[in-house]
mmCIF file of C-alpha atoms in Angstrom:
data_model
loop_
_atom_site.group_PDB
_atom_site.id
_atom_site.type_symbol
_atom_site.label_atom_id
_atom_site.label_comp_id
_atom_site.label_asym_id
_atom_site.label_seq_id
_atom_site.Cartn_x
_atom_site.Cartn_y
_atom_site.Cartn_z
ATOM 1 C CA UNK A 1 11.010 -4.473 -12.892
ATOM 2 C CA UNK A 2 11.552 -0.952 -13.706
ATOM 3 C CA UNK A 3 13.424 1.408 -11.361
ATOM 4 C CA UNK A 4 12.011 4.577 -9.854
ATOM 5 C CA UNK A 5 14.980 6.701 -10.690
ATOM 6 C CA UNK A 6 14.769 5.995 -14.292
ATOM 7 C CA UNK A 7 10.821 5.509 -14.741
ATOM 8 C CA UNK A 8 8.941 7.938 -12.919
ATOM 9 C CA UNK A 9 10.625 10.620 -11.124
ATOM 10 C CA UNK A 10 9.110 13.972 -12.404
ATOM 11 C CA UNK A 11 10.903 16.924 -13.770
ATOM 12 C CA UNK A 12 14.391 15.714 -12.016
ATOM 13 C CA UNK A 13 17.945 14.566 -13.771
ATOM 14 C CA UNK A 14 21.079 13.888 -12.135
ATOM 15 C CA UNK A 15 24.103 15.312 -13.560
ATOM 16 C CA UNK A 16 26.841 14.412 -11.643
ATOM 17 C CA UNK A 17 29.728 12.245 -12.693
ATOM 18 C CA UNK A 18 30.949 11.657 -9.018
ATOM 19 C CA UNK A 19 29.311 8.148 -7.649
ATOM 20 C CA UNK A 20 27.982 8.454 -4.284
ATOM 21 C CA UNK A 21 27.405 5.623 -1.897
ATOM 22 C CA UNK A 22 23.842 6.721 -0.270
ATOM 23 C CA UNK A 23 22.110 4.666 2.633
ATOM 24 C CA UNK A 24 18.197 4.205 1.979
ATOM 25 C CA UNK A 25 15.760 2.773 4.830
ATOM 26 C CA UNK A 26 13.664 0.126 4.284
ATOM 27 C CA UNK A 27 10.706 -1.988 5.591
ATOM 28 C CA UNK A 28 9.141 -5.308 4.771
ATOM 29 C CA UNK A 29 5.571 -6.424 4.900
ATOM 30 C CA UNK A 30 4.987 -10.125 5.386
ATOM 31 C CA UNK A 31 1.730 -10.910 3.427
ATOM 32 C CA UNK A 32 -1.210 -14.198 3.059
ATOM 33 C CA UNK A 33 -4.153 -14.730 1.907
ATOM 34 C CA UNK A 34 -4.550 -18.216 3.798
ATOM 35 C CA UNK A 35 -3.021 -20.435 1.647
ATOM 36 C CA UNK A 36 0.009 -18.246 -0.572
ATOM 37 C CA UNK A 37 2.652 -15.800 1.594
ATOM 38 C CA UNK A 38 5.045 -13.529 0.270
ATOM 39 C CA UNK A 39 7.112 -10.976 1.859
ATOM 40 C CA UNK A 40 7.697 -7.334 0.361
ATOM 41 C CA UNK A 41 10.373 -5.426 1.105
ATOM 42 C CA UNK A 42 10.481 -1.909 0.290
ATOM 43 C CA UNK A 43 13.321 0.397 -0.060
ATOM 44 C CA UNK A 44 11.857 4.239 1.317
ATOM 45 C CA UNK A 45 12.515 7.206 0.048
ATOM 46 C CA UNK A 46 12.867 9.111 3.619
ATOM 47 C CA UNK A 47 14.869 11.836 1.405
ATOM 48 C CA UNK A 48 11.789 13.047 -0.265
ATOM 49 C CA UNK A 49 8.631 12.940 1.666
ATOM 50 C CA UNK A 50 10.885 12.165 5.565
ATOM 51 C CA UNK A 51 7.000 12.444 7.075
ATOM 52 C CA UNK A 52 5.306 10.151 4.977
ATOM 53 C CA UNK A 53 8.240 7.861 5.884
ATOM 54 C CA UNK A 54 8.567 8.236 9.332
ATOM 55 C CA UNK A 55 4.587 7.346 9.640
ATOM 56 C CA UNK A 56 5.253 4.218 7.055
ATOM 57 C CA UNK A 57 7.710 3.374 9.297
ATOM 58 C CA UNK A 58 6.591 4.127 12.719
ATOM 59 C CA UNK A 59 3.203 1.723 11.375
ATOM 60 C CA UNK A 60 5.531 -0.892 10.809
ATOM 61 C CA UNK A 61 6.705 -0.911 14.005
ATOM 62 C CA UNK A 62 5.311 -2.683 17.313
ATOM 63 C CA UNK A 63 2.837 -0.288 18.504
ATOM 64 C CA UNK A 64 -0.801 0.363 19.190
ATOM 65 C CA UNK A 65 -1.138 2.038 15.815
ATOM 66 C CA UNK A 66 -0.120 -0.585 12.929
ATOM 67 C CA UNK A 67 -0.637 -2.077 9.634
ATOM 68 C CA UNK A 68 -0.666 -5.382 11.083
ATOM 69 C CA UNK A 69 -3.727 -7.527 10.531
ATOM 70 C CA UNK A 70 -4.721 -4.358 7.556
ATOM 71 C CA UNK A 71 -6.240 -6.183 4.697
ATOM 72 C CA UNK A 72 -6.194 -5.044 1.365
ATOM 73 C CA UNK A 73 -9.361 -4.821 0.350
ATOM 74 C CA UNK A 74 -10.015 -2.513 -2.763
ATOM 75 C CA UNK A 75 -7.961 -2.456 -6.185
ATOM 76 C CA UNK A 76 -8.235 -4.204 -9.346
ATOM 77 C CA UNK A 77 -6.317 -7.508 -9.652
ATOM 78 C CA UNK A 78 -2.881 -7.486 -11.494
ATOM 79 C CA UNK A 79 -3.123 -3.498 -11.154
ATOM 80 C CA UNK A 80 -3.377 -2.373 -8.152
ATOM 81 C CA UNK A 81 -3.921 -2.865 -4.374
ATOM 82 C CA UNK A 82 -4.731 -0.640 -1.789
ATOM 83 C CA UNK A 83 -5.258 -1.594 2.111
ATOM 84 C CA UNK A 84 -8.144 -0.716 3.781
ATOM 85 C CA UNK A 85 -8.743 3.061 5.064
ATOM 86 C CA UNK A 86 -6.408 3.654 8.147
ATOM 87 C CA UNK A 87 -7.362 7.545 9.532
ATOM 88 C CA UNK A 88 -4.690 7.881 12.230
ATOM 89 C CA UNK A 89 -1.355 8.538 11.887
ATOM 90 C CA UNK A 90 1.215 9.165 14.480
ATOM 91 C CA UNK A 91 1.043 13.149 13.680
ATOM 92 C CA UNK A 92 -2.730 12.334 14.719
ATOM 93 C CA UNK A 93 -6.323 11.915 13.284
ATOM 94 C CA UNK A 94 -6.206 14.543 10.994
ATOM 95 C CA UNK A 95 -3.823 13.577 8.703
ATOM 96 C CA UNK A 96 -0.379 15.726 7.849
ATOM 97 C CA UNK A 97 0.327 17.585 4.526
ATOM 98 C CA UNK A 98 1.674 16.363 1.537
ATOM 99 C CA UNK A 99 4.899 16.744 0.577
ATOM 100 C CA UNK A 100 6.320 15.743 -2.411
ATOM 101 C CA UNK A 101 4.559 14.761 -5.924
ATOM 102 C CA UNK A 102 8.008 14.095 -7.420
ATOM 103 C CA UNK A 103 6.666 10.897 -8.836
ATOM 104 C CA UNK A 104 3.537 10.092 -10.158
ATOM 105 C CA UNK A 105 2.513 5.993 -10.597
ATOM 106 C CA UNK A 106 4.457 5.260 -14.119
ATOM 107 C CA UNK A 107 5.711 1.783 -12.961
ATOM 108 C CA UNK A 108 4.857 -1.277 -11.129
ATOM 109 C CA UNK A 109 6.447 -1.713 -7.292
ATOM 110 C CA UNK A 110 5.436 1.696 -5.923
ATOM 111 C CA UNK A 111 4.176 2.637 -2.729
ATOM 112 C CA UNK A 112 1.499 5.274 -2.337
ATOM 113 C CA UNK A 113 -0.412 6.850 0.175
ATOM 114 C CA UNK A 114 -4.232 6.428 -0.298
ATOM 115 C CA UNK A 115 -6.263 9.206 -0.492
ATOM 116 C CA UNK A 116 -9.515 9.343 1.073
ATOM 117 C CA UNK A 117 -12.695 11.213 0.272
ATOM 118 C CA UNK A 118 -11.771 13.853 2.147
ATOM 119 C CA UNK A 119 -7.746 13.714 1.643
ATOM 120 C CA UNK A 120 -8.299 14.796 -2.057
ATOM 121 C CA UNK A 121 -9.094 18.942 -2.056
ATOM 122 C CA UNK A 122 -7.385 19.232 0.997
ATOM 123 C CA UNK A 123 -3.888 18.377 0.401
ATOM 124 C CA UNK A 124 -3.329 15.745 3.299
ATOM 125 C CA UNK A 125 -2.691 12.188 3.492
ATOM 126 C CA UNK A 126 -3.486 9.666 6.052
ATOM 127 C CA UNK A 127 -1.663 5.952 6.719
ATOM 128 C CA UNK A 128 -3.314 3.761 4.024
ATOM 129 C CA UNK A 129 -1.761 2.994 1.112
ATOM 130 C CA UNK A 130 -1.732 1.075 -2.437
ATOM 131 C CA UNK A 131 0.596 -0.668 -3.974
ATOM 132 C CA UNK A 132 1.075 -0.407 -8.154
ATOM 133 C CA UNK A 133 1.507 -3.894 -10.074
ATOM 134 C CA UNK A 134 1.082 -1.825 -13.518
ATOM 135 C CA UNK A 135 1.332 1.742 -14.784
ATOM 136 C CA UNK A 136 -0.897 4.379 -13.173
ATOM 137 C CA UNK A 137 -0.125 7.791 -14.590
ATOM 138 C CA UNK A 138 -3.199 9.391 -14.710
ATOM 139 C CA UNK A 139 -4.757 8.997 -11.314
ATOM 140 C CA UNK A 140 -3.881 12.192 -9.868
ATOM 141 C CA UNK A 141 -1.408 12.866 -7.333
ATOM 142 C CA UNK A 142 -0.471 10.792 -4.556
ATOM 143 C CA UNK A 143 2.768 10.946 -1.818
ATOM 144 C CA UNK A 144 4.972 8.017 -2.905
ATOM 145 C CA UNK A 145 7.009 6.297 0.215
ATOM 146 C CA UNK A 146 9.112 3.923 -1.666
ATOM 147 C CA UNK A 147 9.606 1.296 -4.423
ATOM 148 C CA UNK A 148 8.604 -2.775 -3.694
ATOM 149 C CA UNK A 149 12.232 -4.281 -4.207
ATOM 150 C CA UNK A 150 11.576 -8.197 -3.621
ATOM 151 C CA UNK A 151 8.032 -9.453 -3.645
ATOM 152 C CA UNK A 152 5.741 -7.889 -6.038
ATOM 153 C CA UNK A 153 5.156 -10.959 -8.328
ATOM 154 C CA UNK A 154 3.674 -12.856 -5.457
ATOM 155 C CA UNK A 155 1.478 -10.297 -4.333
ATOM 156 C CA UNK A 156 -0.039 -9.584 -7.586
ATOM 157 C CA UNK A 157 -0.881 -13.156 -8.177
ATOM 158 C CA UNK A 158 -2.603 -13.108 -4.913
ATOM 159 C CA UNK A 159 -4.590 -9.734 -6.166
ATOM 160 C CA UNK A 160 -6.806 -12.287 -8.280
ATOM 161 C CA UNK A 161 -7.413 -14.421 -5.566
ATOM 162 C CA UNK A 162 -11.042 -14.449 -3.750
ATOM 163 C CA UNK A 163 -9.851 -14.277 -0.331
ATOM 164 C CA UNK A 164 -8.116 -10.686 0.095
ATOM 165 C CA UNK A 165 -4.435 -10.545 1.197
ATOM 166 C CA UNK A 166 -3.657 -9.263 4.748
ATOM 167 C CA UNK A 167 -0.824 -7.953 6.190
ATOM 168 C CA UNK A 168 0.646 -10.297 9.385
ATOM 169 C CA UNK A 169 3.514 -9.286 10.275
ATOM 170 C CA UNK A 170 5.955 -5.854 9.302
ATOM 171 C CA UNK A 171 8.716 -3.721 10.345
ATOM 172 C CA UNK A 172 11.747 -1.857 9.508
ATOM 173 C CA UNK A 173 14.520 -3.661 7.270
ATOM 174 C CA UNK A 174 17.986 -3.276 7.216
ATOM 175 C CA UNK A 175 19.211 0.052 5.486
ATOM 176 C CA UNK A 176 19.710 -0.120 1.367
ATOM 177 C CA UNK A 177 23.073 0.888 -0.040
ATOM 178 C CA UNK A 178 22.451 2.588 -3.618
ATOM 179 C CA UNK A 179 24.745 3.988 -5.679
ATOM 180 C CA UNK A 180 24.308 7.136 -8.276
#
């Protein structure tokens, strides 16, 4: 699979010859569709869009407000996925703004926010997302939250199956150590 930092990151370079040792957070979604499971995990790019990520995160997580038992329910199999609309986020119903549109959808593994009917003039975002299995570069702008790192092959083979996937189970993973 391609990597983020070399595929799709917009307009950016690193020119630094010093290697830093950076901590990324993560998250995992556990994933069926009745008779396949997978699990994704996901490294986040907090440093970025931090709100986007603190919702992703804080949906993960074991409260009222969840992507537990979220299906995914519209996409195109062995291209995309994307979970079913989720309006509330933990900044509330309406939504927060969007942050960064660093990378646009030029490789497979990423994480996007969804945008709803009403999500695209207005320049917010709410807690559903979609998750790339191919290229996507020309459908518009969306916030990014991080990069599927283990997973993604057995997810997209379950995009062509009849029954849709649904997320069971999800949370916060142990913290990523990158280096650059």
């Amino acid at each position: 699979m391609k990597n983020l930092i070399s595929g799709a990151v917009r307009s950016f370079s690193f020119r630094t010859s010093v290697h830093k040792m950076t901590k990324v957070p993560s998250a995992f979604l556990e994933i069926s569709n009745g008779s396949q499971k997978t699990r994704l995990d996901i490294k986040l790019f907090e440093d970025v869009n931090p709100e986007a990520v603190q919702n992703f995160l804080a949906l993960c997580g074991q409260n009222n407000l969840t992507f537990r038992n979220k299906k995914f329910v519209n996409g195109m199999p062995g291209v995309f996925l994307e979970t079913e609309e989720i309006k509330e986020t933990i900044f509330g119903p309406s939504g927060y703004l969007d942050e960064s549109y660093l990378f646009d959808l030029s490789v497979p593994g990423l994480v996007a926010l969804s945008k709803g009917p009403n999500d695209q003039d207005n320049g917010t975002s709410q807690s559903g997302f979609i998750i790339t299995f191919a290229e996507l570069p020309d459908v518009g702008n969306h916030v990014v939250v991080g990069q599927v790192i283990n997973g993604l092959d057995e997810l997209k083979k379950m995009s062509f199956q009849s029954s849709p996937p649904q997320i069971t189970n999800c949370g916060q993973g142990k913290d990523i150590s990158l280096t650059h």
